[in-house]
Amino acid sequence: MESTRNAVIETERMFHALDGQFFGKYRGLVVDNTDPTHRGRLQVKVPAVMGEETLWAEPCAPYAGDGVGFFALPPANAGVWVEFEAGDPRYPIWSGCFWACGQIDAADAAPSIKFFKTDSFTIRIDDEQGEMVIETKTGSRITVNGTEVKLEAAQVSQVAQTAKTELTPASFSVNNGALAVAVI
């Protein structure tokens, strides 16, 4: 009987010690991604922990150091996973993002597709087709596959030290016009 009582007291003591601590990941929302300290922090809301209060969450980056690293911040209103260092809500960490239903094109949701997409650029790798496409919002595109490297743009330039070739819909030029072919 005494051991049961001691176990209950110990359990209550442990629960009291954990009061106010938050372990695991919580769904958050990006409020602002412009960190005044330039470290990749996000201002986030985590309703389950802080209600409507916002806080600055440190990034959990896959690669970082003095002048090096992987830096990509989600936009405002994006869903982010937030956790807390040692469970302390004063030390939030954003550890990744998540998509809501309908936020990924069905064509990009296949297991063989890997992509990195911003507002202006897309890098899309299709392992099944053996193809990588880098594309701008305005339609310029580089396609690499097993048989070719294809460049598509309004104008294509190639520069090697002081030598330059330039291709437009109207002409082909070498070294700034030293040799030029006009398309008629």
Coordinates of C-alpha atoms in Angstrom, one line a residue:
M1 CA 0.0 0.0 0.0
E2 CA 2.8 2.4 0.9
S3 CA 4.6 1.7 -2.4
T4 CA 1.4 2.4 -4.4
R5 CA 1.1 5.7 -2.5
N6 CA 4.7 6.6 -3.2
A7 CA 4.2 5.8 -6.9
V8 CA 1.2 8.1 -7.1
I9 CA 3.1 10.9 -5.3
E10 CA 6.1 10.4 -7.7
T11 CA 3.7 10.5 -10.7
E12 CA 2.1 13.7 -9.5
R13 CA 5.5 15.2 -8.9
M14 CA 6.5 14.3 -12.5
F15 CA 3.3 15.8 -14.0
H16 CA 3.9 19.0 -11.9
A17 CA 7.5 19.2 -13.2
L18 CA 6.2 18.9 -16.8
D19 CA 3.5 21.5 -16.3
G20 CA 4.0 24.3 -18.9
Q21 CA 6.3 22.3 -21.1
F22 CA 5.4 21.3 -24.6
F23 CA 7.1 18.3 -26.2
G24 CA 6.5 17.0 -29.8
K25 CA 5.6 19.0 -32.9
Y26 CA 2.7 21.4 -33.1
R27 CA 1.0 22.9 -36.2
G28 CA 1.9 26.5 -36.8
L29 CA 1.3 29.3 -39.3
V30 CA 3.9 31.7 -40.7
V31 CA 3.0 35.3 -39.9
D32 CA 6.3 36.9 -41.1
N33 CA 9.4 35.5 -42.7
T34 CA 11.5 38.7 -42.6
D35 CA 13.9 38.0 -39.7
P36 CA 15.4 41.3 -38.5
T37 CA 18.5 39.2 -37.3
H38 CA 18.9 37.5 -40.7
R39 CA 19.2 34.0 -39.3
G40 CA 16.2 32.4 -40.9
R41 CA 13.8 32.8 -38.0
L42 CA 10.0 32.8 -38.7
Q43 CA 7.4 34.8 -36.8
V44 CA 4.8 32.1 -36.2
K45 CA 1.5 31.4 -34.5
V46 CA 1.1 28.1 -32.7
P47 CA -2.6 28.2 -31.5
A48 CA -2.4 24.9 -29.5
V49 CA 0.3 26.4 -27.3
M50 CA 0.2 30.2 -27.5
G51 CA -3.2 31.0 -28.8
E52 CA -3.0 34.0 -31.1
E53 CA 0.3 35.3 -29.7
T54 CA 3.2 35.3 -32.2
L55 CA 6.7 34.3 -31.5
W56 CA 10.0 34.1 -33.4
A57 CA 11.0 30.5 -34.0
E58 CA 14.6 29.5 -34.7
P59 CA 15.2 27.3 -37.8
C60 CA 16.2 23.7 -37.6
A61 CA 18.3 23.7 -40.8
P62 CA 19.8 20.6 -42.5
Y63 CA 23.1 22.5 -43.2
A64 CA 24.3 25.8 -41.6
G65 CA 27.5 27.5 -40.6
D66 CA 29.5 30.7 -41.0
G67 CA 28.8 31.9 -44.6
V68 CA 27.5 28.4 -45.7
G69 CA 24.2 26.5 -45.6
F70 CA 20.9 25.8 -47.0
F71 CA 18.5 28.8 -46.8
A72 CA 14.9 28.6 -47.9
L73 CA 12.1 30.3 -46.0
P74 CA 8.4 29.4 -46.4
P75 CA 6.1 32.3 -47.3
A76 CA 3.6 34.0 -45.0
N77 CA 0.5 31.9 -44.3
A78 CA 2.4 28.6 -44.9
G79 CA 1.9 25.7 -42.5
V80 CA 5.0 25.0 -40.4
W81 CA 5.9 22.4 -37.7
V82 CA 7.0 24.0 -34.5
E83 CA 8.6 22.4 -31.5
F84 CA 10.1 23.8 -28.3
E85 CA 13.7 23.4 -27.1
A86 CA 13.5 21.1 -24.0
G87 CA 9.7 21.7 -24.1
D88 CA 10.1 25.3 -23.1
P89 CA 7.6 27.6 -25.0
R90 CA 10.1 30.5 -24.7
Y91 CA 12.4 28.7 -27.2
P92 CA 10.4 27.8 -30.3
I93 CA 12.0 26.0 -33.3
W94 CA 10.5 25.6 -36.7
S95 CA 11.5 22.2 -38.0
G96 CA 9.7 21.9 -41.4
C97 CA 6.6 22.7 -43.4
F98 CA 3.5 20.9 -44.5
W99 CA 1.0 21.3 -47.4
A100 CA -2.7 21.7 -47.0
C101 CA -5.0 19.7 -49.3
G102 CA -4.8 20.9 -52.9
Q103 CA -1.5 22.8 -52.5
I104 CA 0.5 20.4 -54.7
D105 CA -0.3 19.8 -58.4
A106 CA -1.3 16.2 -58.9
A107 CA 1.5 15.8 -61.5
D108 CA 4.1 16.7 -58.9
A109 CA 2.7 14.4 -56.2
A110 CA 4.1 11.1 -57.8
P111 CA 6.8 9.3 -55.8
S112 CA 9.3 9.6 -58.7
I113 CA 9.0 13.4 -58.7
K114 CA 11.2 15.7 -56.6
F115 CA 10.8 19.5 -56.9
F116 CA 11.9 22.8 -55.4
K117 CA 9.5 25.6 -56.4
T118 CA 9.5 29.3 -55.5
D119 CA 7.3 32.1 -56.8
S120 CA 9.6 32.6 -59.8
F121 CA 11.5 29.3 -60.4
T122 CA 10.9 25.6 -60.5
I123 CA 13.5 22.8 -60.4
R124 CA 11.7 19.5 -61.1
I125 CA 13.4 16.1 -61.3
D126 CA 11.5 13.1 -62.6
D127 CA 13.5 9.9 -61.7
E128 CA 11.1 7.7 -63.7
Q129 CA 11.6 9.7 -66.9
G130 CA 15.3 10.4 -66.2
E131 CA 14.7 14.2 -66.7
M132 CA 15.4 17.4 -64.9
V133 CA 13.7 20.7 -65.8
I134 CA 14.7 24.1 -64.5
E135 CA 12.0 26.7 -65.5
T136 CA 11.3 30.4 -64.9
K137 CA 7.9 31.9 -64.4
T138 CA 8.3 33.6 -67.7
G139 CA 8.9 30.3 -69.6
S140 CA 12.6 30.1 -70.0
R141 CA 13.6 26.5 -69.6
I142 CA 16.6 24.1 -69.4
T143 CA 15.8 20.4 -69.8
V144 CA 18.4 17.7 -69.1
N145 CA 17.8 14.1 -69.9
G146 CA 19.8 11.1 -71.1
T147 CA 20.2 12.3 -74.6
E148 CA 20.2 16.1 -74.7
V149 CA 20.5 19.4 -72.9
K150 CA 17.8 21.7 -74.3
L151 CA 17.7 25.5 -73.7
E152 CA 14.5 27.3 -74.4
A153 CA 14.3 31.1 -74.1
A154 CA 13.6 34.3 -76.0
Q155 CA 17.4 34.7 -76.1
V156 CA 20.3 32.3 -75.4
S157 CA 23.8 33.5 -74.7
Q158 CA 27.0 31.5 -74.1
V159 CA 30.1 33.2 -72.6
A160 CA 33.6 31.7 -72.2
Q161 CA 36.0 34.3 -70.9
T162 CA 36.0 36.9 -73.7
A163 CA 34.2 34.8 -76.4
K164 CA 30.5 35.0 -76.7
T165 CA 27.7 33.5 -78.8
E166 CA 24.2 34.8 -78.9
L167 CA 21.1 33.3 -80.4
T168 CA 17.8 35.3 -80.8
P169 CA 14.8 34.6 -83.0
A170 CA 16.2 37.0 -85.6
S171 CA 20.0 36.2 -85.6
F172 CA 23.0 34.3 -84.5
S173 CA 26.0 36.3 -83.4
V174 CA 29.6 35.4 -82.4
N175 CA 31.8 37.7 -80.4
N176 CA 29.4 40.7 -80.4
G177 CA 28.8 40.6 -84.2
A178 CA 32.3 39.6 -85.5
L179 CA 30.3 36.9 -87.2
A180 CA 26.6 37.3 -87.6
V181 CA 23.9 35.4 -89.4
A182 CA 20.5 37.0 -89.8
V183 CA 17.4 34.8 -90.0
I184 CA 15.2 35.9 -92.9

